[in-house]
XYZ file of C-alpha atoms in Angstrom:
485
model
C -19.694 30.719 8.160
C -18.580 32.623 11.254
C -14.978 32.731 12.472
C -16.048 30.828 15.604
C -17.542 28.049 13.466
C -14.362 27.792 11.416
C -12.129 27.542 14.477
C -14.450 24.884 15.912
C -14.531 22.907 12.642
C -10.769 22.758 12.007
C -9.682 20.828 15.151
C -12.632 18.435 14.770
C -11.766 17.831 11.101
C -8.134 17.065 11.887
C -9.025 14.913 14.898
C -11.386 12.868 12.732
C -8.669 12.500 10.081
C -6.143 11.264 12.671
C -8.638 8.600 13.775
C -9.185 7.525 10.151
C -5.421 7.263 9.677
C -5.447 4.198 11.928
C -7.164 2.468 9.010
C -4.228 3.421 6.784
C -1.666 2.361 9.431
C -2.850 -1.100 10.502
C -3.005 -2.868 7.080
C 0.652 -2.267 6.061
C 1.749 -2.856 9.661
C 0.120 -6.294 9.660
C 1.730 -7.074 6.308
C 5.268 -6.225 7.496
C 4.977 -7.605 11.011
C 4.082 -11.157 9.951
C 7.232 -11.630 7.836
C 9.529 -11.942 10.858
C 7.080 -14.236 12.708
C 6.829 -16.962 10.036
C 9.546 -19.251 11.509
C 7.873 -19.126 14.951
C 4.420 -19.794 13.414
C 5.784 -22.737 11.427
C 7.466 -24.138 14.540
C 4.329 -24.048 16.724
C 1.578 -24.885 14.228
C 3.615 -27.188 12.016
C 2.602 -25.268 8.888
C 3.849 -26.560 5.543
C 5.785 -24.217 3.267
C 2.680 -23.673 1.107
C 0.533 -22.880 4.175
C 3.267 -20.559 5.440
C 3.185 -18.698 2.123
C -0.624 -18.446 2.320
C -0.408 -16.710 5.700
C 1.042 -13.710 3.822
C -0.380 -14.106 0.323
C -4.020 -14.722 1.311
C -4.056 -11.431 3.223
C -2.359 -9.516 0.408
C -4.607 -10.946 -2.328
C -7.950 -10.382 -0.555
C -6.875 -6.901 0.555
C -5.915 -5.898 -2.994
C -9.037 -7.188 -4.753
C -11.542 -5.623 -2.307
C -10.017 -2.139 -1.908
C -12.103 -0.567 -4.683
C -15.294 -1.983 -3.184
C -14.238 -0.717 0.254
C -13.721 2.800 -1.099
C -17.078 2.835 -2.854
C -18.873 1.564 0.264
C -17.571 4.672 2.024
C -18.932 6.897 -0.758
C -22.377 5.325 -0.472
C -22.930 4.487 3.199
C -20.575 6.936 4.881
C -16.806 6.931 5.298
C -16.825 7.122 9.091
C -19.349 4.301 9.390
C -17.412 2.030 7.038
C -14.175 2.815 8.865
C -15.568 1.717 12.223
C -17.263 -1.386 10.780
C -13.988 -2.328 9.073
C -12.016 -1.691 12.281
C -14.338 -3.868 14.386
C -14.125 -6.635 11.774
C -10.340 -6.282 11.619
C -10.104 -6.600 15.419
C -12.310 -9.725 15.369
C -10.188 -11.249 12.584
C -7.007 -10.402 14.545
C -8.456 -12.203 17.582
C -9.098 -15.290 15.440
C -5.498 -15.142 14.177
C -4.177 -14.769 17.733
C -6.173 -17.773 18.957
C -5.499 -19.938 15.853
C -4.985 -23.608 16.688
C -4.104 -24.749 13.174
C -2.546 -23.265 10.015
C -5.900 -23.164 8.221
C -7.622 -21.301 11.059
C -4.805 -18.754 10.875
C -5.180 -18.473 7.075
C -8.955 -17.985 7.499
C -8.261 -15.192 9.982
C -5.823 -13.602 7.545
C -8.414 -13.685 4.744
C -10.892 -11.919 7.043
C -8.189 -9.422 8.032
C -7.581 -8.623 4.369
C -11.281 -8.098 3.613
C -11.965 -5.896 6.661
C -8.720 -3.936 6.153
C -9.890 -3.115 2.624
C -13.092 -1.623 4.058
C -11.353 0.692 6.540
C -8.137 1.565 4.653
C -9.496 3.754 1.775
C -11.584 5.958 4.075
C -8.650 8.113 5.238
C -7.509 8.899 1.682
C -11.101 9.505 0.554
C -11.678 11.882 3.459
C -8.816 14.112 2.292
C -10.795 15.000 -0.833
C -14.106 15.167 1.021
C -13.401 17.177 4.210
C -10.317 19.325 3.578
C -10.179 22.624 1.689
C -7.552 22.888 -1.065
C -5.109 24.782 1.178
C -5.008 21.934 3.733
C -4.897 18.967 1.340
C -1.073 18.929 0.841
C -0.477 18.686 4.607
C -3.175 16.015 5.017
C -1.690 13.920 2.199
C 1.801 14.368 3.643
C 0.638 13.027 6.995
C -1.118 10.186 5.175
C 2.190 9.318 3.446
C 4.112 9.546 6.725
C 1.802 6.920 8.203
C 3.136 4.398 5.664
C 6.681 5.293 6.687
C 5.768 4.806 10.335
C 4.173 1.434 9.546
C 7.325 0.309 7.711
C 9.522 1.342 10.662
C 7.352 -0.257 13.330
C 6.356 -3.319 11.295
C 9.936 -4.422 10.580
C 10.998 -4.047 14.220
C 7.896 -4.636 16.344
C 7.409 -8.237 15.202
C 10.921 -9.182 16.306
C 10.556 -7.315 19.606
C 7.190 -8.888 20.484
C 8.389 -12.394 19.671
C 11.677 -11.907 21.555
C 9.888 -10.421 24.592
C 7.347 -13.312 24.615
C 4.763 -11.193 26.450
C 2.539 -13.349 28.689
C 4.097 -16.360 26.897
C 2.046 -15.488 23.810
C 4.982 -15.779 21.398
C 4.015 -14.967 17.793
C 0.336 -14.566 18.762
C 1.130 -11.167 20.267
C 1.652 -9.664 16.803
C -2.075 -10.162 16.105
C -3.503 -9.580 19.588
C -1.770 -6.186 19.827
C -4.405 -4.911 17.358
C -7.178 -5.393 19.941
C -6.256 -2.627 22.436
C -5.508 -0.305 19.496
C -8.965 -0.919 18.020
C -10.652 -0.496 21.424
C -8.964 2.867 22.063
C -9.820 4.139 18.581
C -13.482 3.149 18.987
C -13.764 4.768 22.429
C -12.127 8.055 21.446
C -13.112 8.103 17.781
C -16.872 7.600 17.864
C -17.598 11.004 19.501
C -15.533 12.699 16.755
C -17.408 11.051 13.887
C -18.660 13.518 11.304
C -20.141 11.516 8.458
C -19.254 12.228 4.818
C -20.585 10.443 1.742
C -21.266 11.023 -1.948
C -24.744 12.500 -2.393
C -25.167 11.047 -5.888
C -24.341 7.437 -4.997
C -27.650 5.739 -4.131
C -26.748 2.070 -3.878
C -23.935 -0.411 -4.326
C -23.341 -1.924 -7.759
C -23.428 -5.694 -6.977
C -22.691 -6.924 -10.511
C -19.854 -4.428 -10.918
C -18.488 -5.394 -7.495
C -18.484 -9.077 -8.450
C -16.915 -8.397 -11.861
C -14.236 -6.132 -10.335
C -13.385 -8.729 -7.678
C -13.134 -11.546 -10.247
C -11.117 -9.342 -12.655
C -8.589 -8.259 -10.025
C -8.399 -11.813 -8.672
C -7.476 -13.053 -12.157
C -4.425 -10.777 -12.024
C -3.515 -10.625 -8.328
C -3.890 -14.269 -7.233
C -1.565 -15.797 -9.877
C 0.941 -12.971 -9.345
C 1.078 -13.699 -5.617
C 0.773 -17.511 -5.759
C 2.356 -18.305 -9.143
C 6.068 -18.456 -8.366
C 5.652 -20.453 -5.156
C 3.332 -22.916 -6.958
C 5.717 -23.285 -9.929
C 3.492 -21.375 -12.387
C 0.873 -24.125 -12.992
C -1.587 -23.990 -15.911
C -4.278 -22.128 -13.980
C -1.989 -19.112 -13.441
C -1.553 -18.648 -17.208
C -5.268 -19.196 -17.779
C -5.969 -16.448 -15.233
C -3.575 -14.051 -16.975
C -5.289 -14.737 -20.317
C -8.722 -14.194 -18.745
C -7.752 -10.876 -17.134
C -8.028 -8.565 -20.213
C -11.303 -10.231 -21.236
C -12.784 -9.760 -17.766
C -11.492 -6.162 -17.614
C -13.186 -5.403 -20.955
C -16.447 -6.962 -19.732
C -16.289 -4.910 -16.520
C -15.606 -1.677 -18.421
C -18.512 -2.219 -20.835
C -20.945 -3.139 -18.079
C -20.020 -0.121 -15.971
C -20.315 2.149 -19.011
C -23.828 0.898 -19.775
C -24.861 1.254 -16.120
C -23.577 4.847 -16.054
C -25.480 5.709 -19.245
C -28.684 4.361 -17.682
C -28.233 6.716 -14.707
C -27.070 3.995 -12.299
C -24.304 4.179 -9.692
C -21.399 2.093 -11.047
C -18.592 0.845 -8.816
C -16.111 2.223 -11.374
C -17.529 5.070 -13.425
C -15.771 5.068 -16.853
C -16.580 8.769 -17.338
C -14.694 9.578 -14.130
C -11.774 7.295 -14.970
C -11.351 9.052 -18.341
C -10.231 12.233 -16.549
C -7.221 13.736 -18.408
C -3.927 12.346 -17.129
C -5.529 9.879 -14.699
C -4.397 6.782 -16.611
C -0.819 8.034 -16.835
C -0.898 8.979 -13.144
C -1.961 5.451 -12.195
C 0.824 4.035 -14.412
C 3.323 6.117 -12.410
C 1.783 4.768 -9.178
C 2.438 1.240 -10.485
C 6.092 2.111 -11.151
C 6.458 3.842 -7.756
C 5.744 0.619 -5.876
C 8.093 -1.486 -7.981
C 10.116 -1.112 -4.782
C 7.614 -3.511 -3.171
C 9.935 -6.495 -3.705
C 12.753 -4.695 -1.875
C 11.459 -5.549 1.614
C 11.283 -9.283 0.907
C 14.545 -9.531 -1.059
C 16.576 -7.358 1.322
C 15.434 -9.627 4.182
C 16.596 -12.683 2.185
C 19.966 -10.996 1.584
C 20.410 -9.973 5.229
C 19.384 -13.343 6.680
C 20.577 -15.637 3.872
C 23.847 -14.023 2.767
C 24.842 -12.139 5.956
C 23.253 -14.588 8.457
C 21.573 -11.919 10.574
C 18.703 -12.909 12.869
C 15.167 -11.531 12.373
C 15.484 -8.723 14.925
C 18.893 -7.560 13.636
C 17.606 -7.673 10.049
C 14.587 -5.591 11.067
C 16.819 -2.964 12.667
C 18.824 -2.574 9.438
C 15.609 -1.322 7.806
C 15.329 1.583 10.268
C 17.112 4.257 8.147
C 14.744 3.494 5.256
C 11.746 3.812 7.550
C 13.031 7.035 9.099
C 13.494 8.532 5.624
C 10.020 7.348 4.611
C 8.620 8.991 7.745
C 10.432 12.328 7.297
C 9.871 12.667 3.540
C 6.103 13.268 3.638
C 6.462 15.757 6.494
C 8.848 17.836 4.340
C 6.568 17.668 1.307
C 4.319 20.712 2.023
C 7.383 22.958 2.357
C 9.355 21.594 -0.607
C 6.295 21.784 -2.898
C 6.400 25.576 -2.553
C 9.646 25.551 -4.537
C 9.295 22.642 -6.966
C 5.528 21.952 -7.077
C 4.469 18.559 -8.414
C 7.994 17.925 -9.691
C 8.612 16.641 -6.162
C 7.218 13.259 -7.265
C 9.935 12.976 -9.941
C 12.603 14.226 -7.516
C 11.493 11.609 -4.968
C 11.650 8.768 -7.487
C 15.028 10.101 -8.614
C 16.276 9.835 -5.008
C 15.019 6.248 -4.887
C 16.788 5.454 -8.149
C 20.080 6.848 -6.821
C 19.640 5.119 -3.468
C 18.984 1.673 -4.979
C 21.712 1.997 -7.619
C 24.134 3.174 -4.911
C 23.139 0.239 -2.706
C 23.829 -2.165 -5.600
C 27.278 -0.579 -6.073
C 28.057 -0.728 -2.331
C 27.109 -4.414 -2.033
C 28.965 -5.304 -5.233
C 32.118 -3.718 -3.807
C 31.845 -5.462 -0.426
C 33.529 -8.819 0.187
C 30.990 -11.672 -0.003
C 29.617 -12.665 3.409
C 30.654 -9.380 5.014
C 28.100 -6.681 5.822
C 28.458 -3.433 3.847
C 29.952 -0.458 5.707
C 27.191 0.698 8.040
C 27.407 4.472 7.473
C 27.070 4.439 3.647
C 24.482 1.644 3.942
C 22.401 3.733 6.365
C 22.732 6.855 4.169
C 21.655 5.004 1.009
C 18.692 3.392 2.794
C 17.701 6.779 4.224
C 17.875 8.446 0.776
C 15.755 5.642 -0.720
C 13.142 5.921 2.030
C 13.188 9.720 1.838
C 12.573 9.535 -1.917
C 9.609 7.216 -1.399
C 8.255 9.569 1.253
C 8.611 12.626 -1.007
C 7.107 10.961 -4.089
C 4.136 9.180 -2.584
C 1.954 12.033 -1.211
C 2.682 14.265 -4.210
C 1.791 11.514 -6.666
C -1.330 10.504 -4.722
C -2.484 14.134 -4.795
C -1.838 14.318 -8.556
C -4.058 11.243 -9.052
C -6.871 11.832 -6.546
C -7.071 15.546 -7.361
C -8.221 14.735 -10.909
C -11.537 13.343 -9.638
C -14.471 15.252 -8.100
C -15.055 14.823 -4.312
C -18.227 12.683 -4.748
C -15.987 9.988 -6.267
C -13.161 10.319 -3.726
C -13.891 6.891 -2.217
C -13.777 5.272 -5.631
C -10.476 6.891 -6.625
C -9.022 6.186 -3.154
C -9.835 2.507 -3.661
C -8.449 2.537 -7.205
C -5.215 4.252 -6.069
C -4.776 1.897 -3.100
C -5.480 -1.097 -5.348
C -2.895 0.187 -7.857
C -0.307 0.296 -5.058
C -1.144 -3.289 -4.066
C -1.098 -4.493 -7.688
C 2.275 -2.790 -8.133
C 3.629 -4.566 -5.043
C 2.350 -7.920 -6.327
C 3.826 -7.263 -9.795
C 7.131 -6.271 -8.250
C 7.322 -9.395 -6.091
C 6.270 -11.605 -9.044
C 8.492 -10.070 -11.751
C 11.528 -8.710 -9.898
C 11.248 -11.446 -7.264
C 11.000 -13.936 -10.144
C 14.252 -12.584 -11.623
C 15.902 -12.877 -8.186
C 14.807 -16.492 -7.639
C 15.606 -17.474 -11.232
C 19.201 -16.362 -10.713
C 19.230 -18.072 -7.321
C 17.871 -21.385 -8.706
C 19.281 -24.163 -6.488
C 22.421 -22.281 -5.494
C 21.597 -20.490 -2.237
C 25.176 -19.602 -1.389
C 25.931 -16.166 0.017
C 27.694 -15.158 -3.216
C 24.729 -16.116 -5.418
C 22.171 -14.455 -3.122
C 24.288 -11.289 -3.232
C 24.513 -11.396 -7.040
C 20.751 -11.964 -7.414
C 19.974 -9.116 -5.022
C 22.212 -6.676 -6.946
C 20.381 -7.524 -10.210
C 17.013 -7.030 -8.454
C 18.124 -3.641 -7.078
C 19.102 -2.464 -10.560
C 15.764 -3.669 -11.996
C 13.887 -1.637 -9.341
C 16.085 1.390 -10.061
C 15.197 1.207 -13.792
C 11.458 1.071 -12.979
C 11.690 4.077 -10.657
C 13.756 6.071 -13.167
C 11.050 5.353 -15.770
C 8.411 6.547 -13.281
C 10.335 9.771 -12.701
C 10.454 10.397 -16.457
C 6.723 9.742 -16.872
C 5.983 12.021 -13.923
C 7.866 14.926 -15.535
C 5.990 14.325 -18.789
C 2.602 14.306 -17.004
C 3.360 17.519 -15.098
C 4.452 19.322 -18.276
C 1.357 18.085 -20.100
C -0.911 19.245 -17.261
C 0.822 22.636 -17.176
C 0.309 22.970 -20.935
C -3.404 22.162 -20.634
C -3.813 24.669 -17.790
C -2.093 27.395 -19.833
C -4.277 26.645 -22.863
C -7.458 26.770 -20.742
C -6.364 30.054 -19.164
C -5.721 31.687 -22.543
C -9.112 30.483 -23.828
C -10.875 31.958 -20.780
C -9.138 35.324 -21.388
C -10.423 35.347 -24.963
């Protein structure tokens, strides 16, 4: 390829990636932004507490269970095409949410948002493996990680601002309708930049595997998200018991399809890549922090009596750290390599443990000292920002580019499953301690216990990450010595 062709290709490749990043930005933004709007939604639509919960959980559940399918659709039919189809669907679903005249219309819109978000979201991560040379992948993944930090910053604050501003007297509806001009601009400027990528070997979608994967993930995700609020009824435990049986059925079916030369949704041969299972386990531990956003909001508004906008602003140091961390990753990796994932999770562990200590040593009902609070939140967010792109690269880099959509969907689904597990387990511990005593002192105590539980999970993830890196280094050394012989 000529030098002129290379210089022409690089800006186009990065421009296309930036457009695809919108698909990574909007789904977490719409998850965070709705939290602060729930009281306003309940006030206008008269939603019950269960319907209010479904506004969040229906989106999260559908998004999580369809991510793998969304990633594989990009492999088969083209990542750019699936991104734009998902974006158009997401905009239409956002319009339905913005115009909702009843709680159930809003919930329907949220379900459609979750499904269409799962189609567009994996395409950015998959494109890193497909369109970037090895030298550019660390920077691309760092920018990808920074997008999540940006979404956490904007999502916590923008909802409060839009509702307070009451633009055009839209109230809470503005948090959904704001997606429409974003989608329109991306379509207008993004379509000319589209350069299609897909897996050459993937001929068609695996409908049986898609159905089995959706049912299997639903058996785990839905009771995790809905169980505590519903009081853990019998069907939640039945779903948990069915999950390993369904997972085994899915694995066997996909294995047989692969042996017959078919195109499975989840190729067992690919998923047996050395270290991939352990890498995904670390991903699950990384997002044990998922419960933090919900529980910190409960602490700020329940124990400290802050309003939604003030509570959102307290999150800013975390978001700033989460935004800066990935941008520092390419430079820090030159010195510490993949150990940056363990260092990042170590920072999170220290930040959360320090936050627990600070709150425990603050008089009940009083806000912690702002400077140490901001520093600890920043360190926690920075750790998340350092760990995430490095860990994602360690996982996705173990799979060949033709399967980048599949592994992008699997990785994204693992992050969502981790969030759901965190909210169910650590959130369950929090609410068990809380019980019927919602006093400021009891909320504070429950939050400290939850912080320490998250810190233990992240410390375990850091330890597993070090073990995986050492194991990978040992395998590489052994392979190098064999090649020399």
